[in-house]
mmCIF file of C-alpha atoms in Angstrom:
data_model
loop_
_atom_site.group_PDB
_atom_site.id
_atom_site.type_symbol
_atom_site.label_atom_id
_atom_site.label_comp_id
_atom_site.label_asym_id
_atom_site.label_seq_id
_atom_site.Cartn_x
_atom_site.Cartn_y
_atom_site.Cartn_z
ATOM 1 C CA UNK A 1 -0.042 0.048 -0.082
ATOM 2 C CA UNK A 2 2.813 2.515 0.851
ATOM 3 C CA UNK A 3 4.527 1.643 -2.452
ATOM 4 C CA UNK A 4 1.389 2.265 -4.244
ATOM 5 C CA UNK A 5 0.736 5.577 -2.574
ATOM 6 C CA UNK A 6 4.240 6.668 -3.239
ATOM 7 C CA UNK A 7 3.856 5.825 -6.969
ATOM 8 C CA UNK A 8 0.612 7.883 -6.972
ATOM 9 C CA UNK A 9 2.268 10.873 -5.524
ATOM 10 C CA UNK A 10 5.208 10.568 -7.895
ATOM 11 C CA UNK A 11 2.966 10.357 -10.861
ATOM 12 C CA UNK A 12 0.931 13.413 -9.672
ATOM 13 C CA UNK A 13 4.158 15.299 -9.262
ATOM 14 C CA UNK A 14 5.198 14.605 -12.711
ATOM 15 C CA UNK A 15 1.912 16.010 -14.011
ATOM 16 C CA UNK A 16 2.115 19.038 -11.922
ATOM 17 C CA UNK A 17 5.786 19.710 -12.590
ATOM 18 C CA UNK A 18 6.273 23.201 -14.537
ATOM 19 C CA UNK A 19 6.740 23.323 -18.105
ATOM 20 C CA UNK A 20 10.379 24.512 -17.585
ATOM 21 C CA UNK A 21 11.289 21.211 -15.875
ATOM 22 C CA UNK A 22 10.201 19.170 -18.806
ATOM 23 C CA UNK A 23 13.039 18.517 -21.503
ATOM 24 C CA UNK A 24 12.859 21.204 -24.356
ATOM 25 C CA UNK A 25 12.174 19.831 -27.761
ATOM 26 C CA UNK A 26 14.899 21.021 -30.248
ATOM 27 C CA UNK A 27 13.921 22.798 -33.455
ATOM 28 C CA UNK A 28 16.601 23.693 -35.993
ATOM 29 C CA UNK A 29 15.916 26.843 -37.834
ATOM 30 C CA UNK A 30 17.688 27.959 -41.012
ATOM 31 C CA UNK A 31 17.982 31.645 -41.948
ATOM 32 C CA UNK A 32 19.871 34.145 -43.853
ATOM 33 C CA UNK A 33 21.743 36.719 -41.626
ATOM 34 C CA UNK A 34 19.516 39.958 -41.370
ATOM 35 C CA UNK A 35 17.402 42.183 -39.312
ATOM 36 C CA UNK A 36 14.269 40.167 -40.335
ATOM 37 C CA UNK A 37 15.271 37.568 -37.888
ATOM 38 C CA UNK A 38 14.856 39.838 -34.977
ATOM 39 C CA UNK A 39 11.577 37.924 -33.592
ATOM 40 C CA UNK A 40 13.730 34.623 -33.578
ATOM 41 C CA UNK A 41 16.538 36.465 -31.830
ATOM 42 C CA UNK A 42 13.946 37.899 -29.359
ATOM 43 C CA UNK A 43 12.082 34.671 -28.943
ATOM 44 C CA UNK A 44 15.212 32.990 -27.967
ATOM 45 C CA UNK A 45 16.684 35.698 -25.615
ATOM 46 C CA UNK A 46 13.441 36.430 -23.832
ATOM 47 C CA UNK A 47 12.419 32.566 -23.244
ATOM 48 C CA UNK A 48 9.328 32.838 -25.527
ATOM 49 C CA UNK A 49 10.226 29.601 -27.352
ATOM 50 C CA UNK A 50 11.284 27.939 -24.242
ATOM 51 C CA UNK A 51 8.070 28.797 -22.515
ATOM 52 C CA UNK A 52 6.306 26.841 -25.262
ATOM 53 C CA UNK A 53 8.838 23.762 -24.547
ATOM 54 C CA UNK A 54 11.151 24.454 -27.467
ATOM 55 C CA UNK A 55 14.946 24.772 -27.798
ATOM 56 C CA UNK A 56 15.441 26.699 -31.017
ATOM 57 C CA UNK A 57 18.849 26.327 -32.756
ATOM 58 C CA UNK A 58 19.496 29.148 -35.304
ATOM 59 C CA UNK A 59 21.645 28.173 -38.425
ATOM 60 C CA UNK A 60 22.686 30.615 -40.805
ATOM 61 C CA UNK A 61 22.889 29.778 -44.643
ATOM 62 C CA UNK A 62 25.308 31.276 -47.110
ATOM 63 C CA UNK A 63 22.784 31.113 -50.172
ATOM 64 C CA UNK A 64 19.566 29.779 -51.352
ATOM 65 C CA UNK A 65 20.972 26.724 -53.044
ATOM 66 C CA UNK A 66 22.422 25.487 -49.662
ATOM 67 C CA UNK A 67 19.320 26.285 -47.703
ATOM 68 C CA UNK A 68 17.034 24.514 -50.134
ATOM 69 C CA UNK A 69 19.354 21.496 -50.126
ATOM 70 C CA UNK A 70 19.511 21.363 -46.309
ATOM 71 C CA UNK A 71 15.801 21.517 -46.056
ATOM 72 C CA UNK A 72 15.334 18.683 -48.431
ATOM 73 C CA UNK A 73 17.868 16.442 -46.752
ATOM 74 C CA UNK A 74 16.544 17.275 -43.195
ATOM 75 C CA UNK A 75 19.648 19.174 -42.004
ATOM 76 C CA UNK A 76 16.969 21.347 -40.242
ATOM 77 C CA UNK A 77 13.115 21.508 -39.846
ATOM 78 C CA UNK A 78 12.270 25.095 -40.628
ATOM 79 C CA UNK A 79 13.522 27.463 -43.150
ATOM 80 C CA UNK A 80 12.887 31.236 -42.890
ATOM 81 C CA UNK A 81 13.773 33.114 -46.219
ATOM 82 C CA UNK A 82 12.115 34.451 -49.419
ATOM 83 C CA UNK A 83 9.151 32.137 -49.963
ATOM 84 C CA UNK A 84 10.036 32.013 -53.631
ATOM 85 C CA UNK A 85 12.437 29.578 -52.678
ATOM 86 C CA UNK A 86 9.828 27.061 -51.568
ATOM 87 C CA UNK A 87 8.227 27.511 -55.137
ATOM 88 C CA UNK A 88 11.469 26.675 -56.812
ATOM 89 C CA UNK A 89 11.716 23.398 -54.629
ATOM 90 C CA UNK A 90 8.098 22.386 -55.643
ATOM 91 C CA UNK A 91 8.414 23.175 -59.281
ATOM 92 C CA UNK A 92 11.975 22.623 -60.165
ATOM 93 C CA UNK A 93 13.256 20.077 -57.595
ATOM 94 C CA UNK A 94 9.786 18.282 -57.219
ATOM 95 C CA UNK A 95 10.041 18.392 -53.435
ATOM 96 C CA UNK A 96 6.875 18.630 -51.331
ATOM 97 C CA UNK A 97 7.436 21.893 -49.663
ATOM 98 C CA UNK A 98 4.784 23.993 -47.928
ATOM 99 C CA UNK A 99 4.704 27.690 -46.788
ATOM 100 C CA UNK A 100 3.232 28.118 -43.410
ATOM 101 C CA UNK A 101 3.976 31.693 -42.219
ATOM 102 C CA UNK A 102 4.320 35.087 -43.779
ATOM 103 C CA UNK A 103 6.998 37.620 -42.758
ATOM 104 C CA UNK A 104 7.504 40.808 -44.617
ATOM 105 C CA UNK A 105 7.485 42.484 -48.209
ATOM 106 C CA UNK A 106 11.094 42.001 -48.537
ATOM 107 C CA UNK A 107 12.499 45.407 -47.016
ATOM 108 C CA UNK A 108 14.596 45.471 -50.212
ATOM 109 C CA UNK A 109 16.115 48.289 -52.102
ATOM 110 C CA UNK A 110 17.428 48.473 -55.597
ATOM 111 C CA UNK A 111 21.096 49.547 -55.019
ATOM 112 C CA UNK A 112 23.404 50.725 -57.716
ATOM 113 C CA UNK A 113 27.109 52.206 -57.960
ATOM 114 C CA UNK A 114 27.121 55.998 -57.095
ATOM 115 C CA UNK A 115 27.725 57.100 -60.648
ATOM 116 C CA UNK A 116 24.470 55.296 -61.927
ATOM 117 C CA UNK A 117 21.750 57.866 -62.182
ATOM 118 C CA UNK A 118 18.978 55.734 -63.408
ATOM 119 C CA UNK A 119 18.141 51.937 -64.268
ATOM 120 C CA UNK A 120 18.371 52.764 -67.934
ATOM 121 C CA UNK A 121 22.143 53.216 -67.366
ATOM 122 C CA UNK A 122 22.643 49.645 -66.409
ATOM 123 C CA UNK A 123 22.657 48.460 -70.140
ATOM 124 C CA UNK A 124 25.767 46.253 -70.640
ATOM 125 C CA UNK A 125 26.199 45.807 -66.727
ATOM 126 C CA UNK A 126 26.727 42.787 -64.304
ATOM 127 C CA UNK A 127 23.948 42.481 -61.531
ATOM 128 C CA UNK A 128 24.896 40.625 -58.458
ATOM 129 C CA UNK A 129 22.215 38.128 -57.141
ATOM 130 C CA UNK A 130 22.044 35.259 -54.787
ATOM 131 C CA UNK A 131 20.612 32.239 -56.976
ATOM 132 C CA UNK A 132 19.700 33.612 -60.515
ATOM 133 C CA UNK A 133 16.219 31.767 -60.621
ATOM 134 C CA UNK A 134 14.472 32.730 -57.350
ATOM 135 C CA UNK A 135 13.423 35.465 -55.168
ATOM 136 C CA UNK A 136 15.177 38.749 -55.200
ATOM 137 C CA UNK A 137 17.005 38.087 -58.605
ATOM 138 C CA UNK A 138 13.697 37.873 -60.231
ATOM 139 C CA UNK A 139 12.732 41.247 -58.759
ATOM 140 C CA UNK A 140 15.910 42.630 -60.119
ATOM 141 C CA UNK A 141 15.080 41.335 -63.418
ATOM 142 C CA UNK A 142 11.488 42.488 -63.287
ATOM 143 C CA UNK A 143 12.658 45.989 -62.401
ATOM 144 C CA UNK A 144 15.265 46.012 -65.334
ATOM 145 C CA UNK A 145 12.536 44.709 -67.722
ATOM 146 C CA UNK A 146 10.242 47.516 -66.755
ATOM 147 C CA UNK A 147 13.098 49.815 -67.792
ATOM 148 C CA UNK A 148 13.506 48.216 -71.169
ATOM 149 C CA UNK A 149 16.440 45.937 -70.330
ATOM 150 C CA UNK A 150 16.359 42.114 -71.025
ATOM 151 C CA UNK A 151 18.565 39.561 -69.365
ATOM 152 C CA UNK A 152 21.272 38.238 -71.644
ATOM 153 C CA UNK A 153 20.721 40.867 -74.200
ATOM 154 C CA UNK A 154 21.209 44.089 -72.142
ATOM 155 C CA UNK A 155 22.814 42.768 -68.928
ATOM 156 C CA UNK A 156 24.047 39.747 -67.085
ATOM 157 C CA UNK A 157 23.320 38.415 -63.483
ATOM 158 C CA UNK A 158 26.098 36.883 -61.444
ATOM 159 C CA UNK A 159 25.284 34.472 -58.629
ATOM 160 C CA UNK A 160 27.241 35.830 -55.682
ATOM 161 C CA UNK A 161 25.633 34.664 -52.526
ATOM 162 C CA UNK A 162 23.365 35.956 -49.663
ATOM 163 C CA UNK A 163 22.811 39.574 -48.922
ATOM 164 C CA UNK A 164 26.070 40.263 -46.758
ATOM 165 C CA UNK A 165 28.022 38.552 -49.308
ATOM 166 C CA UNK A 166 26.441 40.524 -52.164
ATOM 167 C CA UNK A 167 26.883 43.599 -50.483
ATOM 168 C CA UNK A 168 30.591 43.113 -49.928
ATOM 169 C CA UNK A 169 30.992 41.965 -53.475
ATOM 170 C CA UNK A 170 29.511 45.011 -54.873
ATOM 171 C CA UNK A 171 31.211 47.496 -52.655
ATOM 172 C CA UNK A 172 34.608 45.767 -53.214
ATOM 173 C CA UNK A 173 34.389 45.485 -57.111
ATOM 174 C CA UNK A 174 32.782 47.925 -59.331
ATOM 175 C CA UNK A 175 32.252 45.313 -61.997
ATOM 176 C CA UNK A 176 28.933 44.599 -60.226
ATOM 177 C CA UNK A 177 26.857 47.577 -60.953
ATOM 178 C CA UNK A 178 23.602 46.826 -59.242
ATOM 179 C CA UNK A 179 22.292 44.473 -56.354
ATOM 180 C CA UNK A 180 19.034 44.159 -54.564
ATOM 181 C CA UNK A 181 19.552 44.377 -50.621
ATOM 182 C CA UNK A 182 17.392 44.223 -47.633
ATOM 183 C CA UNK A 183 17.901 45.614 -43.953
ATOM 184 C CA UNK A 184 20.465 46.208 -42.654
ATOM 185 C CA UNK A 185 22.609 45.466 -45.557
ATOM 186 C CA UNK A 186 21.047 48.222 -47.700
ATOM 187 C CA UNK A 187 21.947 50.650 -44.861
ATOM 188 C CA UNK A 188 25.524 49.541 -44.698
ATOM 189 C CA UNK A 189 25.794 49.545 -48.657
ATOM 190 C CA UNK A 190 24.540 53.377 -48.627
ATOM 191 C CA UNK A 191 27.149 54.082 -45.908
ATOM 192 C CA UNK A 192 29.719 52.505 -48.313
ATOM 193 C CA UNK A 193 28.832 54.636 -51.245
ATOM 194 C CA UNK A 194 26.052 52.828 -52.990
ATOM 195 C CA UNK A 195 22.715 54.513 -53.627
ATOM 196 C CA UNK A 196 19.210 53.379 -53.724
ATOM 197 C CA UNK A 197 17.065 53.692 -56.875
ATOM 198 C CA UNK A 198 13.838 52.766 -54.948
ATOM 199 C CA UNK A 199 12.251 50.256 -52.687
ATOM 200 C CA UNK A 200 11.260 47.067 -54.603
ATOM 201 C CA UNK A 201 7.812 47.274 -53.004
ATOM 202 C CA UNK A 202 7.283 50.763 -54.536
ATOM 203 C CA UNK A 203 8.767 49.820 -57.766
ATOM 204 C CA UNK A 204 6.784 46.452 -58.176
ATOM 205 C CA UNK A 205 3.881 46.656 -55.768
ATOM 206 C CA UNK A 206 2.754 44.174 -52.981
ATOM 207 C CA UNK A 207 5.149 41.147 -52.606
ATOM 208 C CA UNK A 208 5.162 38.313 -50.258
ATOM 209 C CA UNK A 209 8.934 37.951 -49.478
ATOM 210 C CA UNK A 210 10.184 36.313 -46.283
ATOM 211 C CA UNK A 211 8.283 33.552 -44.727
ATOM 212 C CA UNK A 212 8.651 29.943 -43.149
ATOM 213 C CA UNK A 213 8.501 26.956 -44.965
ATOM 214 C CA UNK A 214 8.782 23.323 -44.187
ATOM 215 C CA UNK A 215 8.617 19.829 -45.822
ATOM 216 C CA UNK A 216 4.878 19.005 -45.939
ATOM 217 C CA UNK A 217 5.770 15.490 -44.572
ATOM 218 C CA UNK A 218 7.436 16.919 -41.421
ATOM 219 C CA UNK A 219 4.467 19.214 -40.826
ATOM 220 C CA UNK A 220 1.909 16.500 -41.039
ATOM 221 C CA UNK A 221 3.967 14.270 -38.707
ATOM 222 C CA UNK A 222 4.641 17.234 -36.322
ATOM 223 C CA UNK A 223 1.629 19.468 -36.603
ATOM 224 C CA UNK A 224 1.375 20.337 -32.791
ATOM 225 C CA UNK A 225 5.049 21.056 -32.586
ATOM 226 C CA UNK A 226 4.859 23.291 -35.590
ATOM 227 C CA UNK A 227 1.930 25.125 -33.968
ATOM 228 C CA UNK A 228 3.909 25.778 -30.892
ATOM 229 C CA UNK A 229 6.711 27.201 -32.871
ATOM 230 C CA UNK A 230 4.362 29.593 -34.922
ATOM 231 C CA UNK A 231 2.649 30.590 -31.651
ATOM 232 C CA UNK A 232 6.053 31.408 -30.019
ATOM 233 C CA UNK A 233 7.235 33.291 -33.290
ATOM 234 C CA UNK A 234 4.089 35.405 -33.310
ATOM 235 C CA UNK A 235 4.582 36.187 -29.555
ATOM 236 C CA UNK A 236 8.205 37.114 -30.364
ATOM 237 C CA UNK A 237 7.223 39.390 -33.271
ATOM 238 C CA UNK A 238 4.649 41.144 -31.156
ATOM 239 C CA UNK A 239 7.343 41.751 -28.371
ATOM 240 C CA UNK A 240 9.549 43.221 -31.144
ATOM 241 C CA UNK A 241 6.831 45.540 -32.545
ATOM 242 C CA UNK A 242 6.084 46.963 -29.257
ATOM 243 C CA UNK A 243 7.933 50.377 -29.248
ATOM 244 C CA UNK A 244 8.524 50.031 -25.529
ATOM 245 C CA UNK A 245 11.015 47.115 -26.384
ATOM 246 C CA UNK A 246 12.935 49.225 -28.940
ATOM 247 C CA UNK A 247 16.235 49.508 -26.900
ATOM 248 C CA UNK A 248 16.336 45.777 -26.233
ATOM 249 C CA UNK A 249 15.516 45.005 -29.757
ATOM 250 C CA UNK A 250 18.294 47.220 -31.154
ATOM 251 C CA UNK A 251 20.696 45.594 -28.438
ATOM 252 C CA UNK A 252 19.863 42.249 -29.810
ATOM 253 C CA UNK A 253 20.507 43.359 -33.379
ATOM 254 C CA UNK A 254 23.807 44.736 -32.336
ATOM 255 C CA UNK A 255 24.845 41.473 -30.591
ATOM 256 C CA UNK A 256 23.614 38.978 -33.126
ATOM 257 C CA UNK A 257 24.509 40.795 -36.431
ATOM 258 C CA UNK A 258 27.645 42.791 -34.985
ATOM 259 C CA UNK A 259 26.106 46.123 -36.176
ATOM 260 C CA UNK A 260 26.860 49.522 -35.035
ATOM 261 C CA UNK A 261 24.191 50.796 -32.784
ATOM 262 C CA UNK A 262 23.142 53.540 -35.276
ATOM 263 C CA UNK A 263 22.790 50.967 -38.021
ATOM 264 C CA UNK A 264 20.732 48.649 -35.658
ATOM 265 C CA UNK A 265 18.542 51.558 -34.688
ATOM 266 C CA UNK A 266 17.768 52.450 -38.143
ATOM 267 C CA UNK A 267 17.166 48.844 -38.961
ATOM 268 C CA UNK A 268 14.698 48.487 -36.076
ATOM 269 C CA UNK A 269 12.884 51.458 -37.291
ATOM 270 C CA UNK A 270 12.448 50.509 -40.766
ATOM 271 C CA UNK A 271 11.181 47.140 -39.651
ATOM 272 C CA UNK A 272 8.295 48.776 -37.959
ATOM 273 C CA UNK A 273 7.103 50.724 -41.222
ATOM 274 C CA UNK A 274 3.780 49.718 -42.456
ATOM 275 C CA UNK A 275 3.878 48.023 -45.948
ATOM 276 C CA UNK A 276 7.794 47.878 -45.805
ATOM 277 C CA UNK A 277 8.765 46.245 -42.562
ATOM 278 C CA UNK A 278 7.587 43.122 -40.709
ATOM 279 C CA UNK A 279 3.827 42.355 -41.210
ATOM 280 C CA UNK A 280 1.671 42.369 -38.412
ATOM 281 C CA UNK A 281 1.537 38.914 -36.640
ATOM 282 C CA UNK A 282 3.622 37.563 -39.618
ATOM 283 C CA UNK A 283 0.374 37.351 -41.747
ATOM 284 C CA UNK A 284 0.741 35.732 -45.223
ATOM 285 C CA UNK A 285 -0.037 38.312 -47.848
ATOM 286 C CA UNK A 286 -2.034 36.456 -50.615
ATOM 287 C CA UNK A 287 -2.164 39.503 -52.924
ATOM 288 C CA UNK A 288 1.501 39.873 -52.580
ATOM 289 C CA UNK A 289 1.952 36.164 -53.257
ATOM 290 C CA UNK A 290 -0.160 36.296 -56.447
ATOM 291 C CA UNK A 291 2.278 39.130 -57.648
ATOM 292 C CA UNK A 292 5.314 36.923 -56.723
ATOM 293 C CA UNK A 293 3.853 34.162 -58.996
ATOM 294 C CA UNK A 294 3.122 36.571 -61.696
ATOM 295 C CA UNK A 295 6.633 37.864 -61.666
ATOM 296 C CA UNK A 296 8.081 34.276 -61.571
ATOM 297 C CA UNK A 297 5.783 33.245 -64.513
ATOM 298 C CA UNK A 298 6.784 36.191 -66.540
ATOM 299 C CA UNK A 299 10.638 36.253 -65.709
ATOM 300 C CA UNK A 300 11.214 32.490 -65.826
ATOM 301 C CA UNK A 301 8.499 31.448 -68.317
ATOM 302 C CA UNK A 302 7.027 28.909 -65.976
ATOM 303 C CA UNK A 303 3.532 27.507 -66.214
ATOM 304 C CA UNK A 304 3.399 28.933 -69.899
ATOM 305 C CA UNK A 305 3.770 32.355 -68.475
ATOM 306 C CA UNK A 306 0.548 32.078 -66.597
ATOM 307 C CA UNK A 307 0.734 31.909 -62.789
ATOM 308 C CA UNK A 308 -0.940 28.900 -61.214
ATOM 309 C CA UNK A 309 -3.467 29.095 -58.430
ATOM 310 C CA UNK A 310 -1.570 30.049 -55.148
ATOM 311 C CA UNK A 311 -3.217 27.637 -52.797
ATOM 312 C CA UNK A 312 -0.972 24.615 -53.759
ATOM 313 C CA UNK A 313 1.916 26.207 -52.193
ATOM 314 C CA UNK A 314 0.861 27.186 -48.755
ATOM 315 C CA UNK A 315 -1.088 25.689 -45.786
ATOM 316 C CA UNK A 316 -2.155 28.358 -43.165
ATOM 317 C CA UNK A 317 -4.146 25.999 -40.909
ATOM 318 C CA UNK A 318 -1.171 25.452 -38.761
ATOM 319 C CA UNK A 319 -0.575 29.285 -38.308
ATOM 320 C CA UNK A 320 -4.557 29.848 -37.656
ATOM 321 C CA UNK A 321 -4.615 27.216 -34.982
ATOM 322 C CA UNK A 322 -1.361 28.741 -33.481
ATOM 323 C CA UNK A 323 -2.936 32.226 -33.684
ATOM 324 C CA UNK A 324 -5.837 31.041 -31.533
ATOM 325 C CA UNK A 325 -3.527 30.173 -28.606
ATOM 326 C CA UNK A 326 -2.000 33.574 -28.522
ATOM 327 C CA UNK A 327 -5.120 35.506 -29.164
ATOM 328 C CA UNK A 328 -5.821 37.862 -32.133
#
């Protein structure tokens, strides 16, 4: 009887144990270095992921090719990047990837060498990109096409790497005439002498850029885990967007990205700008995604030039359930 009573008490103590006493579930998250990751930085630093039983391991990728390869091979569970990469995985690599979260409109600017006064002057030039067949490379191609310049005939794209690598390449070597960069790299590029010919969202309209995507099979097998992650991400984003947390957010950017305080401050303020910065609660912009598909169809010639229905590429049911747990 005494042994049975002890077992009952022990079992009850396990049930009543605080969440922090349980072992945290590891989640590997792969990102490009950049200010858009501040919600993840904050979620880790403030214990928001931990509160939901998660131990987030942040990994950095040097370029889109490596990130897509890593996700497909199971090197990590969640990718945060331009969601056009997910479309590329589905259409070109025939991998069953699904977008589960929005993020931002890209926070990109079309940057050029200081002597260039207009996009038309880029005829015969070299444009630095990450992977030439996805995301911000397509934005650059579309902007150039709107100004009468066709890839191959009027300019050439050069795959260089992620934003930080592209910025350094263009600053170090004037053979690169133009580049699309997001925050904080656009700020640093301007400090280094480049100039902006405009924000891509102003030049091309709404655009669903950064978001989170996963292998669909992983999401189906780990739905509750994914929902916990998304809920914690939204909570972390709300913390970031609260102006009362500006000084802490800036400090995290300085620490994580090794930025000067002034650059981190400007980055933080830009991320809070409506229609340019981080989307409220990381909502997925369906109109912006349709524009993304239209640009891809036109620039890559996919789908016979006619964009497909967008619903095949995303599943927001995990996000909607997560949002219920944090409140709208």
